[in-house]
Coordinates of C-alpha atoms (C1' of nucleotides) in Angstrom, one line a residue:
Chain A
X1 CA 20.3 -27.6 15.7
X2 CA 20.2 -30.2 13.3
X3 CA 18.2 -29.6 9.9
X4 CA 15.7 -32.1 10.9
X5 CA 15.2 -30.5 14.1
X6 CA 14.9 -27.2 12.9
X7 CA 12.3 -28.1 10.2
X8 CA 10.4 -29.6 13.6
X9 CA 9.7 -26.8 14.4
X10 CA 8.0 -25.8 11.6
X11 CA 5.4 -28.9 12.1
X12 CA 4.8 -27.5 15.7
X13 CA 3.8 -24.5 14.1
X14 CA 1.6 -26.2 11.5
X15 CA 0.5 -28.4 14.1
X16 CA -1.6 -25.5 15.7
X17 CA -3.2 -24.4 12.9
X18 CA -4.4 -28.2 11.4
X19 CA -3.1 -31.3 12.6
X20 CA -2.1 -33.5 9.9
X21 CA -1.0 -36.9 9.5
X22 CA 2.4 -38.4 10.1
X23 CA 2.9 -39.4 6.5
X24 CA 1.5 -35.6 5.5
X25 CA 4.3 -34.0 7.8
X26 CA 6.8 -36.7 6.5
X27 CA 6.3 -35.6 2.9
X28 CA 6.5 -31.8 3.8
X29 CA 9.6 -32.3 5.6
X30 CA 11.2 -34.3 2.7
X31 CA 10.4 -30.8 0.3
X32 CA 11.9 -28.8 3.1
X33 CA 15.4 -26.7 3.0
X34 CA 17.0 -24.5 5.2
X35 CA 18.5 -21.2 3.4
X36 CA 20.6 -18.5 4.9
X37 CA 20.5 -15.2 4.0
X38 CA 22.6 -12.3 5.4
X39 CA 21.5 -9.1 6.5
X40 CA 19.9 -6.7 3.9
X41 CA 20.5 -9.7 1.3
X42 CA 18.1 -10.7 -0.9
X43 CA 16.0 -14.2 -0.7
X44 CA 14.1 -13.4 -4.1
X45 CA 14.8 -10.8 -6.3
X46 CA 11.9 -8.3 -8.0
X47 CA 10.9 -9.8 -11.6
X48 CA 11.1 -13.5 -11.0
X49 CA 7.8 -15.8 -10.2
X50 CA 7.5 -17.3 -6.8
X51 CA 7.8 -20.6 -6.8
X52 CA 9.1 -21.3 -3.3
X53 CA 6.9 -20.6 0.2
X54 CA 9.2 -19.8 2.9
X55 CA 9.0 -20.0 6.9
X56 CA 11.1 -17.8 8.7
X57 CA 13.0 -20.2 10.9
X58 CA 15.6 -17.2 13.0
X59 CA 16.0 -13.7 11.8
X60 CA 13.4 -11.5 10.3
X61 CA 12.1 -10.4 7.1
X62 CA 10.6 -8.3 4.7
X63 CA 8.2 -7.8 1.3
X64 CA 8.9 -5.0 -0.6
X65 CA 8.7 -3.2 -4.3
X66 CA 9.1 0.6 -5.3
X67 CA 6.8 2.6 -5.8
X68 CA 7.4 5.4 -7.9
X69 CA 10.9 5.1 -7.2
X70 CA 10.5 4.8 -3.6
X71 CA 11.2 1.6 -1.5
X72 CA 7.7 0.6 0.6
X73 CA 7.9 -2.6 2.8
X74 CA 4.5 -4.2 2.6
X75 CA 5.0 -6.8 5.4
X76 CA 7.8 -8.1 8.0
X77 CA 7.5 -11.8 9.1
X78 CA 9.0 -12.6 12.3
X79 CA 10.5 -16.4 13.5
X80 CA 7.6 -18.8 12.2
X81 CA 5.5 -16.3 10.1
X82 CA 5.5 -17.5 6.3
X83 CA 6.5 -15.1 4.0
X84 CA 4.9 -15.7 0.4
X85 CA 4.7 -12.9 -2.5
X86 CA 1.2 -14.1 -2.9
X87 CA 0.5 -12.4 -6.1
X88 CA 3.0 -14.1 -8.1
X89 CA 2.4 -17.4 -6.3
X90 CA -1.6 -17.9 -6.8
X91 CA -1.3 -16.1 -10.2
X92 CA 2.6 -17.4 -11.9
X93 CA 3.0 -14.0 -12.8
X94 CA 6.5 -12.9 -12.2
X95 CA 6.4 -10.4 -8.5
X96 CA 7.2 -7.0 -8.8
X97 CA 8.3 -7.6 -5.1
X98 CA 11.5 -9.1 -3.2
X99 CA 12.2 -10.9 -0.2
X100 CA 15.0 -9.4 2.3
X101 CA 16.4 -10.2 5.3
X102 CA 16.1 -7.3 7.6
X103 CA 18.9 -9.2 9.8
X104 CA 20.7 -12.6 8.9
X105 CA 17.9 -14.8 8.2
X106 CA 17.3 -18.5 8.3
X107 CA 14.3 -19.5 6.0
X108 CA 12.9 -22.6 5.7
X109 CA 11.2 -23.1 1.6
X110 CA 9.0 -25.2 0.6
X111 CA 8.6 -25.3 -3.3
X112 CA 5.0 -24.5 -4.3
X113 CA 4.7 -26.7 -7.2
X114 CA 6.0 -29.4 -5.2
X115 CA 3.8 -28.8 -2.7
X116 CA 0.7 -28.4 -4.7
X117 CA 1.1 -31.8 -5.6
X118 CA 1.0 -33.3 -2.5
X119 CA -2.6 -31.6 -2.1
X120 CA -3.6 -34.3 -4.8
X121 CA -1.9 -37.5 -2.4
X122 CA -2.6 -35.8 0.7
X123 CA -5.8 -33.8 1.8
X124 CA -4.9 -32.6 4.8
X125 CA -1.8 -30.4 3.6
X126 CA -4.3 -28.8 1.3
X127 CA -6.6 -28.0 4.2
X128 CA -3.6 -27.0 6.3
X129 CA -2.6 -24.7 3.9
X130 CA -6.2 -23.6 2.9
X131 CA -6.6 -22.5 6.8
X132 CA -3.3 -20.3 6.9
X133 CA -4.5 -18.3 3.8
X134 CA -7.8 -17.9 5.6
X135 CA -5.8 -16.7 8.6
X136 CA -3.6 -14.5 6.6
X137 CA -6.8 -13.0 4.8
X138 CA -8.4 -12.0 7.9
X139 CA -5.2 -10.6 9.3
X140 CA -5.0 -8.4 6.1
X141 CA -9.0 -7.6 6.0
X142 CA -8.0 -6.2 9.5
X143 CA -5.4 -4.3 8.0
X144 CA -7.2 -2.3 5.9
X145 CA -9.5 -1.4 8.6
X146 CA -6.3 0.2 10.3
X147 CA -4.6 2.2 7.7
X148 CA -8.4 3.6 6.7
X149 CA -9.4 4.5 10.0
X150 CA -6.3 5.4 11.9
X151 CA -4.1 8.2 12.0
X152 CA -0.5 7.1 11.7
X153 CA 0.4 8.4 15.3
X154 CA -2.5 5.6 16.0
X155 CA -1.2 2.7 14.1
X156 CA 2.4 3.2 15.2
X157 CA 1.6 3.5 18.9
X158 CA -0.4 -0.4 17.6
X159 CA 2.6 -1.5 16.7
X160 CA 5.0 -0.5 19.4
X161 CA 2.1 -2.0 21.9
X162 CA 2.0 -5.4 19.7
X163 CA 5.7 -5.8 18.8
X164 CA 8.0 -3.1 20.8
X165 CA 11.2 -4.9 19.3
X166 CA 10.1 -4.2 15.7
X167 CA 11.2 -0.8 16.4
X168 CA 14.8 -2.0 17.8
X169 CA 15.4 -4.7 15.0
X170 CA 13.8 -2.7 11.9
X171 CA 15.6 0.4 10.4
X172 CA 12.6 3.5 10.7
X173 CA 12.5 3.6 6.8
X174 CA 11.1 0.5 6.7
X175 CA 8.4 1.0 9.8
X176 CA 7.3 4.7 8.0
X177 CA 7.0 3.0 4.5
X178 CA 5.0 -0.2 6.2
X179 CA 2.9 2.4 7.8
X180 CA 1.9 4.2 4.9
X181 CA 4.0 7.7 6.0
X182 CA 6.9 9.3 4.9
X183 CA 10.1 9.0 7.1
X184 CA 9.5 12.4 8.4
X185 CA 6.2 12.0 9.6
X186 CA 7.3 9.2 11.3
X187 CA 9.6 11.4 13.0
X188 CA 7.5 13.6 14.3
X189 CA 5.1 10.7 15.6
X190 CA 8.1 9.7 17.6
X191 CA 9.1 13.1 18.5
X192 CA 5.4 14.1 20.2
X193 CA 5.2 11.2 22.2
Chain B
X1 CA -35.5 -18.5 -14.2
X2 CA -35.6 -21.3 -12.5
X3 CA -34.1 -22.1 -8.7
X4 CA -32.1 -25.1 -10.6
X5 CA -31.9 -22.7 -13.7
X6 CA -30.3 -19.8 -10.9
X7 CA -28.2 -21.9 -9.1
X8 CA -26.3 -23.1 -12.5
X9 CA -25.2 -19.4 -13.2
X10 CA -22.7 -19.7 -10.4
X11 CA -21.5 -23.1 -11.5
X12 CA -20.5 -21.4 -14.6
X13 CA -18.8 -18.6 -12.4
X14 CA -17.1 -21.7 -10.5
X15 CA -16.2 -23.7 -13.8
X16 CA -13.8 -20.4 -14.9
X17 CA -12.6 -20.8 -11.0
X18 CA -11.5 -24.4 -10.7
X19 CA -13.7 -27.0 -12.5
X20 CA -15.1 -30.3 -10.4
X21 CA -16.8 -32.9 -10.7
X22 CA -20.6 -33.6 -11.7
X23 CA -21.0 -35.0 -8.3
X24 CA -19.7 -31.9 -6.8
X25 CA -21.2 -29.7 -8.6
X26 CA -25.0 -31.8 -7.7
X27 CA -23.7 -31.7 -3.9
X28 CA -23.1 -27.9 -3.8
X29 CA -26.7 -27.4 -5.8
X30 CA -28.4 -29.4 -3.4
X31 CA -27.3 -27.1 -0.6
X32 CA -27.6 -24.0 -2.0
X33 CA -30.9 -21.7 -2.1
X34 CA -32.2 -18.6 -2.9
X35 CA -32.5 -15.6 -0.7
X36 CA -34.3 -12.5 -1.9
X37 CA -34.0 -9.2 0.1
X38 CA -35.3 -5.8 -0.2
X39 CA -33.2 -2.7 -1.1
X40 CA -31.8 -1.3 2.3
X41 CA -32.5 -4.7 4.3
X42 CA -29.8 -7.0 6.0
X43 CA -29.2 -10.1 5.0
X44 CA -27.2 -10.9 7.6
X45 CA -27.1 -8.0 10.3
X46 CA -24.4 -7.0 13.0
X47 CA -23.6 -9.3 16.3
X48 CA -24.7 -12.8 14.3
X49 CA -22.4 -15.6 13.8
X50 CA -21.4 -16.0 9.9
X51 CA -22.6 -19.5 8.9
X52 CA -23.5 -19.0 4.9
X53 CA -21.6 -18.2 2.3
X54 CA -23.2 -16.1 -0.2
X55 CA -22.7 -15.0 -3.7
X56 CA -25.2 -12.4 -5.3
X57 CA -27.0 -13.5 -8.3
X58 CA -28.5 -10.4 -9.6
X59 CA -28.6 -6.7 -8.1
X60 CA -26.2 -5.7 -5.7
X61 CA -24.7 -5.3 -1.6
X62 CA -22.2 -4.3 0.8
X63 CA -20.7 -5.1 4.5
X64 CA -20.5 -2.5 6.5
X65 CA -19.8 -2.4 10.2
X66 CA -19.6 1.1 12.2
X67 CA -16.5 2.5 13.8
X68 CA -17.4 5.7 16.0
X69 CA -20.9 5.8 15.4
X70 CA -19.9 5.9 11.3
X71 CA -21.3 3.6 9.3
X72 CA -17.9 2.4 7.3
X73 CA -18.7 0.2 3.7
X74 CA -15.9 -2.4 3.8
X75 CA -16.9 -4.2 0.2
X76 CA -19.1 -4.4 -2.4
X77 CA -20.6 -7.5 -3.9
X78 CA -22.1 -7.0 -7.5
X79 CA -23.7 -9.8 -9.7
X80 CA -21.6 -13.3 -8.9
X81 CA -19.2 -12.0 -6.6
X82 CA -18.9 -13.9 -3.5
X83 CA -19.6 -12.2 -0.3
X84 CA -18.8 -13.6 3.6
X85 CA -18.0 -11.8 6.5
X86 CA -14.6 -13.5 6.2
X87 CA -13.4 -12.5 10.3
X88 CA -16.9 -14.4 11.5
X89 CA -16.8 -17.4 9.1
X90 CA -13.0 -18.2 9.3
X91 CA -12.9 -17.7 13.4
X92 CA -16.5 -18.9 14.4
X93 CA -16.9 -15.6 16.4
X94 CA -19.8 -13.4 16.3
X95 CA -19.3 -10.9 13.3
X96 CA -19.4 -6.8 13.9
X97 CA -20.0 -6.2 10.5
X98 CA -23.4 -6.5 8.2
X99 CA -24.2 -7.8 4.8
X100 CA -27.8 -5.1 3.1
X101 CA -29.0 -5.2 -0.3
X102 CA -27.7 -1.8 -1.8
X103 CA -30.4 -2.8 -4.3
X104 CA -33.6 -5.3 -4.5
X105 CA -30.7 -8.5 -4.5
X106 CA -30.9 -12.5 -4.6
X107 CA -28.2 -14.1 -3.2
X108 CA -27.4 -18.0 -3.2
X109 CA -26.8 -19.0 -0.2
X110 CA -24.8 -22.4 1.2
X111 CA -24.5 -23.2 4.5
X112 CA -20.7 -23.0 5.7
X113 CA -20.8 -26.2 8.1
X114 CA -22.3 -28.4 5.4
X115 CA -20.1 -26.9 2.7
X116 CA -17.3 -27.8 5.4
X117 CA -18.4 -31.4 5.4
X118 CA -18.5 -31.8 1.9
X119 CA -14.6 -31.4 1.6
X120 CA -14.0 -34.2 3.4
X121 CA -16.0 -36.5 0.7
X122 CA -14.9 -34.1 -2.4
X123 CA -11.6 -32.6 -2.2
X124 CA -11.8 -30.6 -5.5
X125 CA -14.6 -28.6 -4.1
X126 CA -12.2 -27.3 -1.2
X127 CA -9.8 -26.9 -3.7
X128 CA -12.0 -24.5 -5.6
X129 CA -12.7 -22.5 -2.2
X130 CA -8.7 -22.3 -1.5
X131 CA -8.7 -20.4 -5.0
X132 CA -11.6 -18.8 -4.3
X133 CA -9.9 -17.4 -1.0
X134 CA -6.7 -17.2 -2.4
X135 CA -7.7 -14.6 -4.8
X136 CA -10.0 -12.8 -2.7
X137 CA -6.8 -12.4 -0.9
X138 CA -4.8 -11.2 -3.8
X139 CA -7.5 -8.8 -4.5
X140 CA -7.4 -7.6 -0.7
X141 CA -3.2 -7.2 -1.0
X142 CA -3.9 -4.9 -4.2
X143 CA -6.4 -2.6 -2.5
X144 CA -3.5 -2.1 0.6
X145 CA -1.5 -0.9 -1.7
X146 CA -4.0 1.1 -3.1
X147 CA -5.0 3.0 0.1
X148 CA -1.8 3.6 1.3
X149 CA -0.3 5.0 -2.1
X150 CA -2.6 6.9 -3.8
X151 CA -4.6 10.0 -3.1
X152 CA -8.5 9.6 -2.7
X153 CA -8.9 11.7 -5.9
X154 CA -7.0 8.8 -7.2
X155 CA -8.6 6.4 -6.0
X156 CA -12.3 7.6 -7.0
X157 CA -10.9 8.0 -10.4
X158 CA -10.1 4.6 -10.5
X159 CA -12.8 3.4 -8.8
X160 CA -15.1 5.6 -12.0
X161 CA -12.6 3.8 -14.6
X162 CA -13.1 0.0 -13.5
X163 CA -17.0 0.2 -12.5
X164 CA -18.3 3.4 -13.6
X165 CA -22.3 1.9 -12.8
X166 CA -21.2 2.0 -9.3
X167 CA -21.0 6.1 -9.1
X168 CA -24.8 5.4 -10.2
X169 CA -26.2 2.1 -8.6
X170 CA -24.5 3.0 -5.0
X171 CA -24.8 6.4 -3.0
X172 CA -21.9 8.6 -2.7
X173 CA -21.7 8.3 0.8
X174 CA -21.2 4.8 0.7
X175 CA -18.6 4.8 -1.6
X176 CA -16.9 7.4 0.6
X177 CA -16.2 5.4 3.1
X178 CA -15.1 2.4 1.2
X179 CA -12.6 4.7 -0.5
X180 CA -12.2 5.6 3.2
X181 CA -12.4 9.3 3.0
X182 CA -15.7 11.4 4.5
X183 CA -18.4 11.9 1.9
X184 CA -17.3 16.1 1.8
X185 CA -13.8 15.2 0.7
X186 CA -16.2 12.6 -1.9
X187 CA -17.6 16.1 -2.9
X188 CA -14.6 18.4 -3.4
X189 CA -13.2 15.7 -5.1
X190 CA -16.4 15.0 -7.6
X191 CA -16.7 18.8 -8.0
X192 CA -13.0 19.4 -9.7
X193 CA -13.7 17.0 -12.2
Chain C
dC1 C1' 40.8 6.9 14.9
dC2 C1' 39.1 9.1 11.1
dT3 C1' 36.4 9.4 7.1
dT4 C1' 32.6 8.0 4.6
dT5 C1' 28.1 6.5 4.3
dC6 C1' 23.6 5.7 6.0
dT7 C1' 20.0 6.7 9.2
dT8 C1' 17.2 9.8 11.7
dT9 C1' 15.6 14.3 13.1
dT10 C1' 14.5 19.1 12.4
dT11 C1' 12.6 23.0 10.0
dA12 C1' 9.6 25.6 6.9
dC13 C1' 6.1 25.6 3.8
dA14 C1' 2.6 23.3 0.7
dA15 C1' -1.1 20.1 -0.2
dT16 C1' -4.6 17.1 1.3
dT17 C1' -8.1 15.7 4.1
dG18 C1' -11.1 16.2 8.3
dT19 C1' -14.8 18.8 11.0
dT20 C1' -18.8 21.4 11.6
dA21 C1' -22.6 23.7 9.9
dA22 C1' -25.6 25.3 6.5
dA23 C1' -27.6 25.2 1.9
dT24 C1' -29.3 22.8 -2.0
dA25 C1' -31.1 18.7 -4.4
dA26 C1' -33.3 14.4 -4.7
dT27 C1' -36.3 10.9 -3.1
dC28 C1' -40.2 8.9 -0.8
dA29 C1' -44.6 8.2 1.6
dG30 C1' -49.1 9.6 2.0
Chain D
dC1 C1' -48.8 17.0 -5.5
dT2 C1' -46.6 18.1 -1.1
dG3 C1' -44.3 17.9 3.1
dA4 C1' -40.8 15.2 5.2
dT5 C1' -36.8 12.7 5.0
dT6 C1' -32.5 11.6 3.0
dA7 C1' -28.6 12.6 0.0
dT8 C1' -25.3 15.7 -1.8
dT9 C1' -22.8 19.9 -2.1
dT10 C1' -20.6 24.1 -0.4
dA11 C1' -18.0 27.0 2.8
dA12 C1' -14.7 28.2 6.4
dC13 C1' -11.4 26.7 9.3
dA14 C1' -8.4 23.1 11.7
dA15 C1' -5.5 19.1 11.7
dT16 C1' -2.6 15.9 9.5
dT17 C1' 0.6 14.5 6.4
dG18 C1' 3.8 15.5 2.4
dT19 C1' 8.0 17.7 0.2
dA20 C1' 12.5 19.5 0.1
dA21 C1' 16.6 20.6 2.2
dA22 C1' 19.7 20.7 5.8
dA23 C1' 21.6 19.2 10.3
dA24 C1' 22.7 15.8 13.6
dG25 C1' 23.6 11.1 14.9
dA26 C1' 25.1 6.3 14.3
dA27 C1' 27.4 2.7 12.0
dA28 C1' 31.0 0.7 8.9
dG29 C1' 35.4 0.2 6.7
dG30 C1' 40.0 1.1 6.2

DNA sequence: CCTTTCTTTTTACAATTGTTAAATAATCAG
DNA sequence: CTGATTATTTAACAATTGTAAAAAGAAAGG
């Protein structure tokens, strides 16, 4: 697949959250790259700001930072999820969190400052991307509700009902730490059911 | 104070957010009212479509939905914080969760479908609603991590540290379940200290 | 094929939080 | 002021999850 082609996909993507114009999608498409990243590499390292959003194109991904010396994954984005380190983006501090490819990883990056531009020459990539933090806000809102008022056994069993081939593609580390458990209790989840 | 007088006090909270123009600033005011409601009464109760966007201009309230029977506080809105029923307003569907005065409260209220329409004719005031959403959702990320990776003890103590008028403005078994814990654990942990 | 390394599971025990019920304290309406 | 309601605390016990250490299993490199 060309790189044209693959950043088409991206617009089909967009194109179901806000429809823009064909100049708007012109101009994202001319800030677009394609980057590969191998398995368990690291797109951004922890300390630097983010300055670029990424798509995930093929592959699949992962946020995460340590906590008290201990590796938690805070979010895995599948083939056209974004994947942003939000707090460093929106506030230009640098992240204490990375981006990884949980298995070699095509990622298509848009860079913000770039893009925030465009918002001034072209309203409707500012409301595009408006709508997908809305989107992502509720999705997290609604994440809250389920590490507050689940047990873990509940929100894994969630998980394997939303996305059974997380649990094939993602190391358990990374599914226990995501979930808010240790790796053990994870283990015993499994082992009940 | 004046309605006009009111209504300016959250023009100041938007200037520090993302300044616009005069005209904006005179569209938004035109839309916006005042809405004054009793301690313990809903503004906006359960099964109702969100279609205002408020902010609370003096005294204080919560969401709160109810999950098994339990009344569950998701968010607390104190003097010029903003306060929407984010999984309503962004999706158009009928919300499951409640905005009450926790106090005797005035909120300003705008009306999301003519805020909506205003974008279109004055792009800097959707600008200042992407930043307003974009660090709501920053905030929203933050709390995550503070669920999943701290203790409740931890968590009240912070909660004490940041907004200690809370412990005395709100009761405890509110703030339980918005530290998502029941209001006993609330106790146990209150009666260490 | 073998060794090394990483991942996952198991075990035993500790800590935290939940559940239920009852007691105490505070608040409110008349 | 007083009874009724609501809020908060306390107690006893159960369930869930964490911690640490060891064992078993799977993957990777030479």
């Amino acid at each position: 697949m060309s790189r044209k082609e693959e950043i088409t996909n991206l617009l089909t993507c967009f194109r179901k959250i806000h429809p823009i114009s064909r100049d708007s999608e012109e101009a994202i498409i001319d800030l677009s790259s394609l980057v590969s990243v191998k398995k368990n590499q690291d797109l951004q390292p922890i300390g630097v700001t983010c300055r670029t959003i990424y798509f995930v194109q093929s592959g699949l991904a992962r946020i995460y930072y340590y906590k008290d010396g201990n590796e938690i994954t805070e979010y895995f984005a599948f083939e056209n999820d974004i994947i942003v380190r939000a707090e460093s983006l929106f506030t230009g501090k640098p992240s204490k969190k990375a981006i990884q490819a949980v298995e070699d990883t095509v990622f298509i990056g848009i860079p913000s400052a770039q893009l925030f531009e465009l918002y001034d020459s072209f309203p409707d990539i500012e409301r595009l991307f408006r709508k997908i933090i809305e989107s992502t806000y509720v999705d997290t809102v609604n994440r809250i509700e389920s590490i507050q008022f689940h047990t873990a056994e509940e929100r894994y069993t969630q998980l394997l009902s939303e996305n059974p081939s997380m649990i094939q593609r993602i190391p358990l580390k990374h599914i226990a730490s995501y979930l808010g458990i240790t790796q053990v209790s994870l283990s015993r989840i499994r082992a009940i059911r």
